[in-house]
mmCIF file of C-alpha atoms in Angstrom:
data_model
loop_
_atom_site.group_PDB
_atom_site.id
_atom_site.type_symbol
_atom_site.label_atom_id
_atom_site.label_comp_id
_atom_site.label_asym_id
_atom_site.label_seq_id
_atom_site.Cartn_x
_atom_site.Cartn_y
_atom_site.Cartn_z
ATOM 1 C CA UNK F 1 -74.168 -45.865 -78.167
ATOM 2 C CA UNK F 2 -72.639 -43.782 -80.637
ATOM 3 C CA UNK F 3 -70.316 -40.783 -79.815
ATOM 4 C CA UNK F 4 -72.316 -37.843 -80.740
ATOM 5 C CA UNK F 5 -75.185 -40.016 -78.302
ATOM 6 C CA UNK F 6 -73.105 -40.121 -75.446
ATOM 7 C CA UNK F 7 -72.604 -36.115 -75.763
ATOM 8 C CA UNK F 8 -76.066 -35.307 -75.931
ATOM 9 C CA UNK F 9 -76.820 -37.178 -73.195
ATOM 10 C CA UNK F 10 -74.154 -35.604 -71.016
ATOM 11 C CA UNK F 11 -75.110 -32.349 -72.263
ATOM 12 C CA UNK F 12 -78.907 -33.170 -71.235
ATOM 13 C CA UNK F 13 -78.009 -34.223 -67.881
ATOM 14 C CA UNK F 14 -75.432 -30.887 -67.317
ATOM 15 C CA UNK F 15 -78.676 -28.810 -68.317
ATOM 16 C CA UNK F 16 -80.994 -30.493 -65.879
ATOM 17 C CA UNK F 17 -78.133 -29.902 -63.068
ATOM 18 C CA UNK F 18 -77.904 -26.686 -63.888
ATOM 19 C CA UNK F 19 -81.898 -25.810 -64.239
ATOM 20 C CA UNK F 20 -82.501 -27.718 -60.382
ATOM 21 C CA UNK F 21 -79.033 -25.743 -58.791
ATOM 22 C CA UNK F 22 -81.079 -22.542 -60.191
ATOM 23 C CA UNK F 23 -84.513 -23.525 -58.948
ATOM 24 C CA UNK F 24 -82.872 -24.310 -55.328
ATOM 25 C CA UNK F 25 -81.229 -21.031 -55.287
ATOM 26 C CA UNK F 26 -84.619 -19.067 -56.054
ATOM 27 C CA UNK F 27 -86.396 -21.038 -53.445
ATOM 28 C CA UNK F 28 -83.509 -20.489 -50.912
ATOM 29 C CA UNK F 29 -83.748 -16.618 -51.826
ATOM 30 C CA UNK F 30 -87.580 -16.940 -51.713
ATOM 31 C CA UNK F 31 -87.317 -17.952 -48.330
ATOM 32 C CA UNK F 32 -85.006 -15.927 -46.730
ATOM 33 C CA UNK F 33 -87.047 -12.664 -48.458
ATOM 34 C CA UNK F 34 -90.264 -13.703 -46.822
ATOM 35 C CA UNK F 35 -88.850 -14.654 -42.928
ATOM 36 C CA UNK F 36 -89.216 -12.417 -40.242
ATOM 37 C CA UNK F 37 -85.721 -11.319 -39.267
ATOM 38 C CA UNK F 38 -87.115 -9.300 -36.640
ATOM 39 C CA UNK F 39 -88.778 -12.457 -34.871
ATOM 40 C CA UNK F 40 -85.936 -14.711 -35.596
ATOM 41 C CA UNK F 41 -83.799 -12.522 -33.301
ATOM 42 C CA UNK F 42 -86.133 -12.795 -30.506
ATOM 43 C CA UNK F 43 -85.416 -16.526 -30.678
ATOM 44 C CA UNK F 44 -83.338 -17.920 -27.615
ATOM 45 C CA UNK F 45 -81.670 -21.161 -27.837
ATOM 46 C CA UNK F 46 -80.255 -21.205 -24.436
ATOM 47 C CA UNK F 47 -82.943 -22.462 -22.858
ATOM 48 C CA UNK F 48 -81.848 -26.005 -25.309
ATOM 49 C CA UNK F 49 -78.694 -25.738 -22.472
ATOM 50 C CA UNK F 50 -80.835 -26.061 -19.789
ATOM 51 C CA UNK F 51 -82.957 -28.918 -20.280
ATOM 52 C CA UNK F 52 -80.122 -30.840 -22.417
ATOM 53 C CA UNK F 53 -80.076 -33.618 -20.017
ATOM 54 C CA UNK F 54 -84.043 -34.133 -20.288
ATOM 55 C CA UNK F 55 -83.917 -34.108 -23.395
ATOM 56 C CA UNK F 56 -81.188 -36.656 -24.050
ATOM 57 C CA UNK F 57 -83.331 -38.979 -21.407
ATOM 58 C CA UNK F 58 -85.645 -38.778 -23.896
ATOM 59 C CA UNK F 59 -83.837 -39.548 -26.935
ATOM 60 C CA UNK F 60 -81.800 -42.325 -25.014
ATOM 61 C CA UNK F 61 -85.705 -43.635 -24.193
ATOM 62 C CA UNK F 62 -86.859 -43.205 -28.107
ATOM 63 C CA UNK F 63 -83.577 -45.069 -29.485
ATOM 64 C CA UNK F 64 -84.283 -47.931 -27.009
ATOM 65 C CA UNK F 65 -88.019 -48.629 -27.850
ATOM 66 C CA UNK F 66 -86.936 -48.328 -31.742
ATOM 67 C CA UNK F 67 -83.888 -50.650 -31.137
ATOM 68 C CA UNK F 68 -86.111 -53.004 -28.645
ATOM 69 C CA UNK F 69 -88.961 -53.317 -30.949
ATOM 70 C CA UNK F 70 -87.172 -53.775 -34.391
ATOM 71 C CA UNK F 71 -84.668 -56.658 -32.708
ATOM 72 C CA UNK F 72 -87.427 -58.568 -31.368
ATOM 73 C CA UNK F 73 -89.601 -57.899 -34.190
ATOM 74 C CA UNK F 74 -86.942 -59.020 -36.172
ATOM 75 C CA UNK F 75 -86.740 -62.248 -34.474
ATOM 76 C CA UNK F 76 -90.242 -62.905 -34.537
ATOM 77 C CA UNK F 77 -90.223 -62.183 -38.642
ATOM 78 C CA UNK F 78 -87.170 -64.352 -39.368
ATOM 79 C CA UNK F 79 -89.087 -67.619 -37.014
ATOM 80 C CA UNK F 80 -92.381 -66.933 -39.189
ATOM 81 C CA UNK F 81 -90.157 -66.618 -42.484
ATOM 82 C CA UNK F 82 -89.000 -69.999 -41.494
ATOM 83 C CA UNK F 83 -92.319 -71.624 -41.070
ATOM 84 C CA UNK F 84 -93.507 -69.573 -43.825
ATOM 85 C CA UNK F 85 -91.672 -72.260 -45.951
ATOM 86 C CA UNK F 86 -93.208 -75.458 -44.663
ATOM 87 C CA UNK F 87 -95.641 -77.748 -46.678
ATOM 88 C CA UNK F 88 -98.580 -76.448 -44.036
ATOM 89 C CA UNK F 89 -101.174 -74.479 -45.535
ATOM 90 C CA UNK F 90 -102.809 -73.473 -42.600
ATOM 91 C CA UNK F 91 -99.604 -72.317 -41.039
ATOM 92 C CA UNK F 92 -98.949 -70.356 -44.339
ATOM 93 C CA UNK F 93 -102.551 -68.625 -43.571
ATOM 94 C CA UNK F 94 -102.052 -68.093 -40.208
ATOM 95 C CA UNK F 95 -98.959 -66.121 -41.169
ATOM 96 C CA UNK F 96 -100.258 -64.670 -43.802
ATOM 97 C CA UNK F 97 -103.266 -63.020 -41.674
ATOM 98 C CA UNK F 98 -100.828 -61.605 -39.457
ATOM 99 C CA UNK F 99 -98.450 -60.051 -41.779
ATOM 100 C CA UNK F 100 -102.137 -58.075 -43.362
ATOM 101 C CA UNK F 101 -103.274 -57.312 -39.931
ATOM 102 C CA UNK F 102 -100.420 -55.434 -38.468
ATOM 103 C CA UNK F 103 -99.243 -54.484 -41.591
ATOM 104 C CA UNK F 104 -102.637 -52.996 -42.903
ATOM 105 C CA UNK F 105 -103.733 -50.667 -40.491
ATOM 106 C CA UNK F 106 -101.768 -47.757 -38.881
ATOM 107 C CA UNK F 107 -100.034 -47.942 -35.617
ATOM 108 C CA UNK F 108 -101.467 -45.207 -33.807
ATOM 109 C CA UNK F 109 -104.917 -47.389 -33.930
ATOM 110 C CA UNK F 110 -102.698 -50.484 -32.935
ATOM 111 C CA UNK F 111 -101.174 -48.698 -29.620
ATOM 112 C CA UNK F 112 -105.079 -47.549 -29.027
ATOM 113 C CA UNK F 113 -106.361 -50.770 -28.964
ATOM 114 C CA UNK F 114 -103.592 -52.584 -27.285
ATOM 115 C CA UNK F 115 -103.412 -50.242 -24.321
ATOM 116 C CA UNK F 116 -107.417 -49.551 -24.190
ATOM 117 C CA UNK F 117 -109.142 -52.621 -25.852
ATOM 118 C CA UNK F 118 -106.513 -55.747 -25.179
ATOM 119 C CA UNK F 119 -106.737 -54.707 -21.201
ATOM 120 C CA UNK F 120 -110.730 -54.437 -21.185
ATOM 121 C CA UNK F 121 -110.853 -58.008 -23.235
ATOM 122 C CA UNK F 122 -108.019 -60.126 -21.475
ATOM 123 C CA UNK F 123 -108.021 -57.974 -18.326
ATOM 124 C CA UNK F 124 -104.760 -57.757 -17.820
ATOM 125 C CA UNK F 125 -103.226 -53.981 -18.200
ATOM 126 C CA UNK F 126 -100.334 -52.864 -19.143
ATOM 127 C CA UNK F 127 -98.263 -49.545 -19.097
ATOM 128 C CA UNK F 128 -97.796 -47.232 -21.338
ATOM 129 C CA UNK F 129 -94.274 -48.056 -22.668
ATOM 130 C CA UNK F 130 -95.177 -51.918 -22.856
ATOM 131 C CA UNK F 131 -98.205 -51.369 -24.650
ATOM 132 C CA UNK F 132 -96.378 -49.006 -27.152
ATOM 133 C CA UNK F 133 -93.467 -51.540 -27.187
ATOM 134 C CA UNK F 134 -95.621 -54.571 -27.758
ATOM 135 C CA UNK F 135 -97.708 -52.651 -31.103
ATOM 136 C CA UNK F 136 -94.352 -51.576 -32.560
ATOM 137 C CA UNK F 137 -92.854 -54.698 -32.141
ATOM 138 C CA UNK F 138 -95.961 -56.732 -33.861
ATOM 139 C CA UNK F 139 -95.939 -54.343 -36.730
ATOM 140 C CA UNK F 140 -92.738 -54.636 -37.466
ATOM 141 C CA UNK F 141 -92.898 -57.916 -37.128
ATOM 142 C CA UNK F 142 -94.866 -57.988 -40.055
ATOM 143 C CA UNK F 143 -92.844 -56.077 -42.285
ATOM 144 C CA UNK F 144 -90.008 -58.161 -41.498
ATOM 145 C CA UNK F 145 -91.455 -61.319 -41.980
ATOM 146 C CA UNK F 146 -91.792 -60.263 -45.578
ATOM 147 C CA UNK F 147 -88.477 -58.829 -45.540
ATOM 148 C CA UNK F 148 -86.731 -62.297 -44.645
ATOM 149 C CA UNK F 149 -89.617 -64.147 -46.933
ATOM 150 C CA UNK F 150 -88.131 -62.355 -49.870
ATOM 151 C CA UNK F 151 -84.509 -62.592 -49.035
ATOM 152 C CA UNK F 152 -85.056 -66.578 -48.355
ATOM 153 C CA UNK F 153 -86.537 -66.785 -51.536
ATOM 154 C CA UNK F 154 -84.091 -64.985 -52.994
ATOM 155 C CA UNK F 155 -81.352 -67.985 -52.173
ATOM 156 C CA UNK F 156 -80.680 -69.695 -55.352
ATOM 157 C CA UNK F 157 -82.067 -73.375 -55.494
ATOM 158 C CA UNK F 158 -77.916 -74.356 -55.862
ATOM 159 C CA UNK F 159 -77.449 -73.370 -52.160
ATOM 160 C CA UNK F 160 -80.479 -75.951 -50.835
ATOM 161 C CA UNK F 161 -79.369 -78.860 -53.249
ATOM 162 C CA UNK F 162 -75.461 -77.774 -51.734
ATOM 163 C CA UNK F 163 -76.253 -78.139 -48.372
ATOM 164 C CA UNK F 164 -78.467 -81.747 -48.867
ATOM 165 C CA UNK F 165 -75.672 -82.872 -50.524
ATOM 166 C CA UNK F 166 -73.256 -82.264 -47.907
ATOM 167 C CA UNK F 167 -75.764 -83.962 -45.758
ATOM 168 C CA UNK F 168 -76.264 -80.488 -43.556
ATOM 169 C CA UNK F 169 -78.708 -80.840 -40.938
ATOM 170 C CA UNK F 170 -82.112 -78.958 -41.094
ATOM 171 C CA UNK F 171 -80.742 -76.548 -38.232
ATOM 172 C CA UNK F 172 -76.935 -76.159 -39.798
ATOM 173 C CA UNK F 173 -78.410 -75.363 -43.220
ATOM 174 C CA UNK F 174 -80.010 -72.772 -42.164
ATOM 175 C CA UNK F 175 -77.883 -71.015 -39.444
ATOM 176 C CA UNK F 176 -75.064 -71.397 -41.735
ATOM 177 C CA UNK F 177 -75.982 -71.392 -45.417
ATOM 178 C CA UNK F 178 -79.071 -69.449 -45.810
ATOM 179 C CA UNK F 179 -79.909 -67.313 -43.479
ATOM 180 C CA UNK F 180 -76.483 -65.402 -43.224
ATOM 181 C CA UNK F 181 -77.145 -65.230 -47.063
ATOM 182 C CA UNK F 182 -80.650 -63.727 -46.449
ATOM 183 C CA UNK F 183 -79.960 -61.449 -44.341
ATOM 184 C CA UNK F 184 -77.201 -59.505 -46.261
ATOM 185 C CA UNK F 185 -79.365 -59.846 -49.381
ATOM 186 C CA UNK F 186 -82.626 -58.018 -46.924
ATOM 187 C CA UNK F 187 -79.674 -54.979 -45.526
ATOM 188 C CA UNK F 188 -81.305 -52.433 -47.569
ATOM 189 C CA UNK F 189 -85.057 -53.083 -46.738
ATOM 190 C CA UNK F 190 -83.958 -53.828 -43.172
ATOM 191 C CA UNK F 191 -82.445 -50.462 -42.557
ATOM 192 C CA UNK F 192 -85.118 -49.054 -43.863
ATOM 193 C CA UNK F 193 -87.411 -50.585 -41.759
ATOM 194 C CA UNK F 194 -85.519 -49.492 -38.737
ATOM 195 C CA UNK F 195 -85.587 -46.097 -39.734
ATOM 196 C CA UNK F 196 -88.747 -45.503 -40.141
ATOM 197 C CA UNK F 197 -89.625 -47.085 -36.624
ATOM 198 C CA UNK F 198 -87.180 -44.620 -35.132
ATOM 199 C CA UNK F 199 -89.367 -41.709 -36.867
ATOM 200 C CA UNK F 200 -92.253 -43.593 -36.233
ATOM 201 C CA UNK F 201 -91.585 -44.092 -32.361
ATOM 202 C CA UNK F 202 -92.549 -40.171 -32.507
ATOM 203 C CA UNK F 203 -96.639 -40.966 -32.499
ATOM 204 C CA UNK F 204 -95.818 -42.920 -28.605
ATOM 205 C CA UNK F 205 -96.490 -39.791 -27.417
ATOM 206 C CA UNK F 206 -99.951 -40.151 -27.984
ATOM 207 C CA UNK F 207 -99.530 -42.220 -24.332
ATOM 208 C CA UNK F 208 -97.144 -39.374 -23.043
ATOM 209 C CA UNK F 209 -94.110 -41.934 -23.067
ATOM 210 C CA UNK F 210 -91.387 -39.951 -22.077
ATOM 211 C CA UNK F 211 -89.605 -40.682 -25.574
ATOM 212 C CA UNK F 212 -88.057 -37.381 -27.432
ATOM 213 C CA UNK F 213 -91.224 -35.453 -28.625
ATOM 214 C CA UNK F 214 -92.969 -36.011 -25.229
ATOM 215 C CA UNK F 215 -90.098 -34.368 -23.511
ATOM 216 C CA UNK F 216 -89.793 -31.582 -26.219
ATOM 217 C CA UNK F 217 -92.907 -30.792 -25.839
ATOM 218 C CA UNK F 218 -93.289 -30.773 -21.533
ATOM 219 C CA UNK F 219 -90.209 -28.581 -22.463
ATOM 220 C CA UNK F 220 -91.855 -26.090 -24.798
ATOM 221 C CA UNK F 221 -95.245 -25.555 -22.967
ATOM 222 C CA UNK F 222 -92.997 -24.939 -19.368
ATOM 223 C CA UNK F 223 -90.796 -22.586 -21.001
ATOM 224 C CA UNK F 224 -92.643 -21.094 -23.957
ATOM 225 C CA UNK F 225 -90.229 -21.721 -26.294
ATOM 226 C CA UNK F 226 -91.442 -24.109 -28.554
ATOM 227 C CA UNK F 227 -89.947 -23.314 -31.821
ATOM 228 C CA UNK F 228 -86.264 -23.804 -29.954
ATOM 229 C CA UNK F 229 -87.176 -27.069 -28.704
ATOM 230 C CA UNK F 230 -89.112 -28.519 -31.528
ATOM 231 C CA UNK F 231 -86.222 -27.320 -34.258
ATOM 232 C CA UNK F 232 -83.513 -29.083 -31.969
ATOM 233 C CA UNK F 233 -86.003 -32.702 -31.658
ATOM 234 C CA UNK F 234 -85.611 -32.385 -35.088
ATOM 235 C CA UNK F 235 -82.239 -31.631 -35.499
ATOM 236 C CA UNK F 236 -81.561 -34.749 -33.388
ATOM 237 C CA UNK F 237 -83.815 -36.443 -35.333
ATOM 238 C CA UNK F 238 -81.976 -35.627 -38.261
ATOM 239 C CA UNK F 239 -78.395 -36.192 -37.154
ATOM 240 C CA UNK F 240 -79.203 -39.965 -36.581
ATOM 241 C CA UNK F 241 -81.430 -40.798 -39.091
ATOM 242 C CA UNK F 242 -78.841 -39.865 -41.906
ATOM 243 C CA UNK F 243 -76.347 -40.910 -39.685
ATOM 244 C CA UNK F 244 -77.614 -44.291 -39.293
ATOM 245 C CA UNK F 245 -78.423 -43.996 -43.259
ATOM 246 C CA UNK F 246 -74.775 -42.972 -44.136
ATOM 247 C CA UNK F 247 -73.785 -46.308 -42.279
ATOM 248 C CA UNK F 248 -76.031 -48.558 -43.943
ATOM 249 C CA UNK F 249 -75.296 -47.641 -47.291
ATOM 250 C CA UNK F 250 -71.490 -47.958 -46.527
ATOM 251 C CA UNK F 251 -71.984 -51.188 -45.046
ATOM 252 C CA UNK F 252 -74.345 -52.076 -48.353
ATOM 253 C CA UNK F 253 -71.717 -50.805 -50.359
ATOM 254 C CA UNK F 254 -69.107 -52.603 -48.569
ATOM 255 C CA UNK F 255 -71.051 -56.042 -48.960
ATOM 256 C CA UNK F 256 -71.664 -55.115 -52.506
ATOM 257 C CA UNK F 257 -68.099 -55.225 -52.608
ATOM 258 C CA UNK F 258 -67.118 -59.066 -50.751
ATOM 259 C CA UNK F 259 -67.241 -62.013 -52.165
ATOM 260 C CA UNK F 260 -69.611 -63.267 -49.491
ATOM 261 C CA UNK F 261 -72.478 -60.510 -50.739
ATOM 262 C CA UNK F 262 -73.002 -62.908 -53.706
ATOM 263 C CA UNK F 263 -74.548 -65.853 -52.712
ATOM 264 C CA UNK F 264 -73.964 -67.605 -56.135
#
């Protein structure tokens, strides 16, 4: 790339900076013009002091389902990766129908007919939490099965041939050589999965699971102050989410970084 390229291109780039810093400041000054100062300051955020311990019960009870649901749907998806790569075609179907079936249809139908249909078919019930446990955990199952698929298959064919020449055993091959490999190669799509579980975990309400938004919202109908209590679910919702995002791309980057990131 010539020189007079490389300005152009930096002068392009300055110009679209400068045209989205100018459209963000007219849509910040748009906003502010059109809110109600006047009902903003009736706005009382004391009453978040009060019921701070509820609501931490509740996020305490949404981080565990998310964490509960993603580790043993994480499990599950790495075991059916692993069979995904025998010789068995019907195994490879089986799998395969799963995956589409959890994957394909939304969760709030899931949790419905898991906590409403599964008890009327098998009848066996189960609570609220379980049932909302148990759909999360199948669904992401799902997504993480293709998750590990991708980052097995992503293993060069030098790493296989490595470990049969080294005469590795089946299990030692992979808890040592690919796996570990896999799953550093699957970070990104893996902390994306669990992030959207953890803003997905929201729609448990649905069953009144006494998970963030449920409590937020017993809150805000007892004290009639529903705009104080939603806006601070959120905020909490926020904190951790790019929290937990911050982390994961400096662990990413950090990987990116080691020798052992590169499984060539």
């Amino acid at each position: 790339m010539t020189e007079s390229a490389i300005i152009a291109k930096r002068k392009k780039i300055d110009t679209q900076k400068i045209v989205g810093t100018v459209i963000v400041i007219l849509l910040f000054a748009f906003i502010l013009y059109n809110v109600k100062w006047s009902f903003v300051r009736t706005l009382d955020f004391s009453v978040i002091y009060q019921y701070w311990r509820l609501l931490l019960k509740g996020l305490s009870m949404t981080v565990l389902v998310t964490l509960v649901s993603v580790i043993t749907g994480l499990l599950s998806g790495i075991v059916l990766a692993i069979l995904s790569q025998l010789p068995f075609r019907i195994i490879k179907i089986l799998i395969a129908v799963h995956v589409e079936i959890w994957r394909s249809t939304p969760l709030l139908v899931q949790i419905f007919w898991i906590h409403f249909a599964l008890p009327q078919i098998t009848g066996i019930p189960t609570p609220a939490l379980v049932s909302g446990i148990i759909a999360m955990t199948l669904q992401s199952s799902a997504y993480l099965t293709e998750i590990t698929r991708s980052g097995i298959e992503s293993i060069p064919e030098g790493q296989w041939e490595a470990a049969k020449v080294l005469n590795l055993s089946t299990r030692t091959t992979w808890l040592r050589v690919i796996l570990p490999q896999a799953l550093r190669l699957m970070l990104p799509a893996l902390c994306n999965t669990v992030l959207s579980f953890f803003k997905g975990s929201t729609i448990l309400s649905v069953l009144a699971i006494s998970e963030l938004v449920t409590v937020s919202n017993n809150i805000a109908s007892f004290t009639f102050r529903p705009i104080e209590i939603i806006t601070f679910s959120g905020l909490l919702f926020f904190i951790i989410g790019y929290g937990f995002s911050y982390l994961s791309s400096r662990l990413e980057k950090r990987l990116s970084q080691s020798s052992l990131w590169d499984p060539t």
